[in-house]
Structure formats: C-alpha cells, structure tokens
Tab-separated table of C-alpha atoms in Angstrom:
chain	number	residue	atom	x	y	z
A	235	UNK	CA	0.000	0.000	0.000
A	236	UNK	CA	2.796	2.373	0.678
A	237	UNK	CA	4.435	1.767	-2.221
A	238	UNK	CA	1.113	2.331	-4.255
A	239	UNK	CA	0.995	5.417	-2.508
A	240	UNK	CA	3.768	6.690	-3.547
A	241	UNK	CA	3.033	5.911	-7.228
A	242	UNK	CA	-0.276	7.350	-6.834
A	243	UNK	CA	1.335	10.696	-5.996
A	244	UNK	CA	3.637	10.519	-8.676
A	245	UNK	CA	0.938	10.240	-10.878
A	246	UNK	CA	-1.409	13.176	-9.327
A	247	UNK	CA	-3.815	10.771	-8.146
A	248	UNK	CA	-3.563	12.179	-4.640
A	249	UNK	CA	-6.822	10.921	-3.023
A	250	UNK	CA	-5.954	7.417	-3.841
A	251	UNK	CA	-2.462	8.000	-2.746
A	252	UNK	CA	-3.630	9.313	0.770
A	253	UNK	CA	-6.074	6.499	1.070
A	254	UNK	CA	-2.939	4.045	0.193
A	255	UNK	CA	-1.078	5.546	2.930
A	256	UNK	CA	-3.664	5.288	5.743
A	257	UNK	CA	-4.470	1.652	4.995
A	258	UNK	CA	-0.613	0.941	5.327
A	259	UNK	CA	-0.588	2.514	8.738
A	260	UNK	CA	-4.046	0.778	9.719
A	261	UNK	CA	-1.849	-2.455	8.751
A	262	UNK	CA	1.643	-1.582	10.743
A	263	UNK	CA	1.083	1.023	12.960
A	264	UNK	CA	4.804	1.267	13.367
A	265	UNK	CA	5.523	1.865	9.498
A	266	UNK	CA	7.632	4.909	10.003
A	267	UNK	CA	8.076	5.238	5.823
A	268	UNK	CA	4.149	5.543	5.593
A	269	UNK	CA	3.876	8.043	7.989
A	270	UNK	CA	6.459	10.441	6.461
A	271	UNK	CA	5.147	9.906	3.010
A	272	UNK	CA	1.737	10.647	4.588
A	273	UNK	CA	3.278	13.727	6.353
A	274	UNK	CA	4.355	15.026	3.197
A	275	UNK	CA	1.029	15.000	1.474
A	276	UNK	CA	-0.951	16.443	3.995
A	277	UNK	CA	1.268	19.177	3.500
A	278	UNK	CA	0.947	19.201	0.034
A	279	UNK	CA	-2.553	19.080	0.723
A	280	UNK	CA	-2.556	22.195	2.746
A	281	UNK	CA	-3.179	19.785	6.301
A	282	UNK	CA	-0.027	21.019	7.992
A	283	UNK	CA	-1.658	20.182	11.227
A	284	UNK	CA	-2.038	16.642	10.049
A	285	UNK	CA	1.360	17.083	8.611
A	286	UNK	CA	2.914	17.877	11.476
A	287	UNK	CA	1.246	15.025	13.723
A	288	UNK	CA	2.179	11.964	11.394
A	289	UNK	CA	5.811	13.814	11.443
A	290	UNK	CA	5.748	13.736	15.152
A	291	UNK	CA	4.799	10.189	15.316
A	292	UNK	CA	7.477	9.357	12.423
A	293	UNK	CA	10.051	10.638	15.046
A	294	UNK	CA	9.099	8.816	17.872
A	295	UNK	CA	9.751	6.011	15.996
A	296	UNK	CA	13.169	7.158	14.615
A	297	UNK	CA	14.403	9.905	16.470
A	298	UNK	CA	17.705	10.084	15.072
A	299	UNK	CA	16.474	11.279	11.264
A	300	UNK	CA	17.855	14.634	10.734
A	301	UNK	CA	15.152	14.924	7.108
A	302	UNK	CA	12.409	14.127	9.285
A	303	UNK	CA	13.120	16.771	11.641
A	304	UNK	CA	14.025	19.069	8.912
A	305	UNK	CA	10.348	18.483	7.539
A	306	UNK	CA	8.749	18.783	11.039
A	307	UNK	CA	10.382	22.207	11.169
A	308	UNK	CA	8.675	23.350	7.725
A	309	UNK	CA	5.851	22.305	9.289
A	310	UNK	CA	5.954	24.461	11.834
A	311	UNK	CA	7.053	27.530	10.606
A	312	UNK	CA	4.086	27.231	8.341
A	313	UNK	CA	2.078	27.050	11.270
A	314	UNK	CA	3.692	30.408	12.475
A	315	UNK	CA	5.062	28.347	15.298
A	316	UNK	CA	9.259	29.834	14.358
A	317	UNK	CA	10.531	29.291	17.673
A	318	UNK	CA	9.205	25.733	17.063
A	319	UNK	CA	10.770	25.780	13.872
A	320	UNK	CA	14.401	26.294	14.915
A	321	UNK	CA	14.309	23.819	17.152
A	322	UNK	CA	13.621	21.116	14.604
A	323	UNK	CA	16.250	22.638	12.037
A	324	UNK	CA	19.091	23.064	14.746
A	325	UNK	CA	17.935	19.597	15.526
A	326	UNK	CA	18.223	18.092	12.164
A	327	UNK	CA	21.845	20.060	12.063
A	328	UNK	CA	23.111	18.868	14.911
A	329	UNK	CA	22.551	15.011	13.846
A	330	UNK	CA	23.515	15.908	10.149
A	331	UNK	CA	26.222	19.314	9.704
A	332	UNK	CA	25.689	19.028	5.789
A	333	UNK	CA	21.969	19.371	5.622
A	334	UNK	CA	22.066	21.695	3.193
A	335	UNK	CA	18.100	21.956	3.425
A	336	UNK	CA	18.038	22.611	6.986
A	337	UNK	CA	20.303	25.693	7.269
A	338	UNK	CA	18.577	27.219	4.319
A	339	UNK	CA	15.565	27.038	6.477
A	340	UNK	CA	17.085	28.058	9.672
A	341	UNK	CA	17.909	30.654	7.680
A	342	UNK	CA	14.856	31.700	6.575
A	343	UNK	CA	13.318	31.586	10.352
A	344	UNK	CA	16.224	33.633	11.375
A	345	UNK	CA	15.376	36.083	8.729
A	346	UNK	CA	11.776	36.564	9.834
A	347	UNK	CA	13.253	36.914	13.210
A	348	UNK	CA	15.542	40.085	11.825
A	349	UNK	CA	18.563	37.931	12.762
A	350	UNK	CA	19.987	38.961	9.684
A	351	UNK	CA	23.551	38.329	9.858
A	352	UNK	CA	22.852	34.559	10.947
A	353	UNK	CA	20.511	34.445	8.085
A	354	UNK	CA	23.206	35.227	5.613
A	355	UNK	CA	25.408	32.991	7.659
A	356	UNK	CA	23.150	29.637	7.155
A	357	UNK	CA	22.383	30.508	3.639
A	358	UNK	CA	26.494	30.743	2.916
A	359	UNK	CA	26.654	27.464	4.369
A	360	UNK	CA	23.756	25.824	2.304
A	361	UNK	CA	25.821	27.571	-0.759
A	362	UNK	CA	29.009	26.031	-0.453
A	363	UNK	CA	27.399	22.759	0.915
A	364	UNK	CA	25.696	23.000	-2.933
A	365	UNK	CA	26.680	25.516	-5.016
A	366	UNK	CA	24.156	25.402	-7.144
A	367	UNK	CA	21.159	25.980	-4.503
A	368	UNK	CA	18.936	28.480	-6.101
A	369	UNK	CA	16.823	29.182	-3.522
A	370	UNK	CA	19.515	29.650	-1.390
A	371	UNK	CA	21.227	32.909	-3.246
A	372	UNK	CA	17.625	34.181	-3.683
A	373	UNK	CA	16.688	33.969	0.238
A	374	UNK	CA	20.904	35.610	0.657
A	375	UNK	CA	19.586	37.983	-1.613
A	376	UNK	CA	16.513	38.840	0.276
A	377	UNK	CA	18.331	39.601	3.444
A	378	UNK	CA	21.436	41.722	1.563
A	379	UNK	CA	18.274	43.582	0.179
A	380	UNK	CA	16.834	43.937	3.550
A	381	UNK	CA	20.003	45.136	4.847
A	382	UNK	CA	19.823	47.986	1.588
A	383	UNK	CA	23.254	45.942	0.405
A	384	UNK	CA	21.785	46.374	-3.476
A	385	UNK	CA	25.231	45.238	-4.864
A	386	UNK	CA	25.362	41.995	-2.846
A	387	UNK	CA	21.322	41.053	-3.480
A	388	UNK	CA	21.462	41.515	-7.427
A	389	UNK	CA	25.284	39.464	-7.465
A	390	UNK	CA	22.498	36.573	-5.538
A	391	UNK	CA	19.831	36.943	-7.675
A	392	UNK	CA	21.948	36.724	-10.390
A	393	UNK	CA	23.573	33.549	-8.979
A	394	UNK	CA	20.002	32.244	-8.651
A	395	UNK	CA	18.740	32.607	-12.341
A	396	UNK	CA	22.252	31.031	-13.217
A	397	UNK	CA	21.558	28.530	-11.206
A	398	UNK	CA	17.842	27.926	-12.361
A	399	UNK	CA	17.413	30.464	-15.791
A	400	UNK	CA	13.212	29.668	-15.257
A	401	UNK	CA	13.455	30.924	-11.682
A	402	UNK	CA	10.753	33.367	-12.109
A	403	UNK	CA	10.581	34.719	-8.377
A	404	UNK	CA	14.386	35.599	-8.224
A	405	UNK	CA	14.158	37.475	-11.884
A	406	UNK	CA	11.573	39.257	-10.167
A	407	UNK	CA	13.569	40.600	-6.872
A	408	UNK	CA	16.426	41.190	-9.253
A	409	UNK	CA	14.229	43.607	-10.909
A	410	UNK	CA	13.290	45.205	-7.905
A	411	UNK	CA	16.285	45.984	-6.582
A	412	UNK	CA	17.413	47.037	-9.817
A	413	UNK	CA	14.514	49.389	-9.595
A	414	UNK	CA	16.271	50.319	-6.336
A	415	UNK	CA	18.965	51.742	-7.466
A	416	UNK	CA	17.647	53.483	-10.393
A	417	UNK	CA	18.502	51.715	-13.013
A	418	UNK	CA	15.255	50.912	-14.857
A	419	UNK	CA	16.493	49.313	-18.103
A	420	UNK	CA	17.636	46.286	-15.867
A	421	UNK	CA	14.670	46.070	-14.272
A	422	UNK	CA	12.688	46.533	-17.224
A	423	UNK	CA	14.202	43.677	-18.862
A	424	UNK	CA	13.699	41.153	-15.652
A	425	UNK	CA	10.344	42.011	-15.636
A	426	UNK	CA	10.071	41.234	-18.941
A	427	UNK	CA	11.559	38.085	-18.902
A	428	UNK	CA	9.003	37.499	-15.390
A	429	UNK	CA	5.809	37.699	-18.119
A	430	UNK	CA	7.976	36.054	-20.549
A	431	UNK	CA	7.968	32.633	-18.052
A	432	UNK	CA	4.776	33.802	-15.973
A	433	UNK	CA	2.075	35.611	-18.773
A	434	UNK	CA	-0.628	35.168	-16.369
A	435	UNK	CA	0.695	36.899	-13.675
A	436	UNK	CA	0.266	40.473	-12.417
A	437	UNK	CA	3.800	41.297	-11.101
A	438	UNK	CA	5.854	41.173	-14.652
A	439	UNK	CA	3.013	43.682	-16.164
A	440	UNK	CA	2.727	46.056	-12.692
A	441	UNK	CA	6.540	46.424	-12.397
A	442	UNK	CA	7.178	46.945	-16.115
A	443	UNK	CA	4.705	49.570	-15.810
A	444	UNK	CA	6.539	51.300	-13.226
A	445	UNK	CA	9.304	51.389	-14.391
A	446	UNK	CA	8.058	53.367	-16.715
A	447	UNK	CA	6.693	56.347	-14.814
C-alpha cells in the first residue's frame, strides 16, 4: 500500500495516494516510511496540522532522522510556530552538519526573526554545501536587500537565475532591486523576462509599468 501510494502521488492521483497511505498505517502502525510519506502529502494538501502530527509520530519512531526533523520544522514555521521551527532545524543540524536543506531554512526563520547576519550565515553554508542551490542565493539575496546591500542582493539573484534560468521569483527581486537603485532598463528587462515565463501573472506587467513612470 505504501508503495502504491507513492506511485499514486507521482501520478497526481492524490486521493488514492492518501487512502494508500492510511491503509498501510491501519496495517503496521509502526511503518515509520508511511507516515512520512503521509506527512508530506498532507502538506501538500494544505493539512499542515495533520502534517505535522504523522511527522511527530514518524520521530518517535526514529528519532535520530535529521530529514524528518528538517520536515517537522517546515511544518511548523508554516504554522507560524518559528521558535518551534528552529528547534527542529538546529535539531536536524546537529545530527547531520551538511543538511544543506536545513540551514537554508534556519535561515529563513532567522530572517523573519531580523537575525539577519545569521541568516546570511546559514544561507552561505547551504551555498558552499551545494553551489548550485537556487533558492539559497535568492533567500541571501533577500536579506542583503533587507540590509539595503543592493550590490550583494542583485550578485544573488543573479547567482540564482544562473543557477535555475526559469526561476521566475528571483528574476523578479532582481528587478526590484534594480529598480532600487535606479537603473530601470535592468529592471525593465527582468520584468520582462518574469511575463515572458509567468504571462498570467500580475507582477511582470505592474513592475514593467513602473518602471516606466
């Protein structure tokens, strides 16, 4: 059943997958792989309560799994619960230095605590853990932004996009900040490229036209 699951999710049949899931669990109550997989559909499902309790319950059972507490921590700082949240991610680094995932997130709770400086600190250590981490120079470049470093946030941003040319968010904040510092032919050209890869959105359209006024 787990395994169905899983291909059921694969496929986008996510009702059937979540109904694979539970019946594994009704079978072995102990199956630790069924709850995580469970875990992370409720969250794709928008259940982060859920999420968070078959998570829980994953970690009783192996409470040594630095990815499960890495997930439990998304978990909660969805939930607004942050100080909850660095508790699983400084968990999940302590048993596992390299997680690359969980100091990006640690850095993100430590940026929406306005510790910016350890912010920039995890996300430098996600980066040269994986230099190629996209989200991580985008989230560096949120903070340098933060911190009015414009230099330092379009030199991320720009990392980003090389790192992932469809990333349409970090196009975006590059054109922002370009817009920042006055120089609206940049920006104008990021936004274009955001309509280029997102014609349905609103944000490519709104900042090209201010960057015309």
């Amino acid at each position: 059943y787990n395994n169905r699951g899983i291909l059921e999710k694969e496929q986008g049949n996510l009702k059937e997958a979540l109904n694979d899931y539970n019946k594994a669990i009704q079978l072995s109550d102990t199956f630790s792989s069924a709850y995580i997989n469970r875990g992370a559909l409720k969250d794709q499902l928008g259940d982060l309560t859920g999420a968070l309790e078959d998570y829980s319950i994953a970690l009783r059972l192996n409470p040594n799994d630095a990815v499960l507490f890495n997930n439990r921590g998304v978990a909660k700082f969805k939930l607004k619960n942050v100080l909850g949240s660095i508790e699983d991610f400084n968990k999940a680094i302590e048993l596992d230095a390299k997680n690359e995932k969980a100091l990006h997130n640690r850095g993100l709770v430590k940026y929406a605590l306005k510790d910016y400086e350890g912010a920039i600190k995890d996300h430098s250590r996600a980066i040269e853990l994986n230099v190629n981490y996209s989200n991580a120079y985008n989230d560096r470049g949120l903070v340098y932004y933060r911190q009015n470093k414009m230099t330092e946030a379009i030199q991320d941003y720009t990392k980003a996009i090389a790192a992932d040319p469809l990333y349409f968010t970090a196009y975006k904040n590059r054109a922002v900040a370009h817009y920042a510092v006055k120089n609206y032919d940049a920006a104008t050209r990021d936004y274009e490229k955001c309509i280029e890869l997102q014609p349905a959105s609103a944000d490519g359209y709104m900042g090209r036209g201010n960057t015309k006024n």
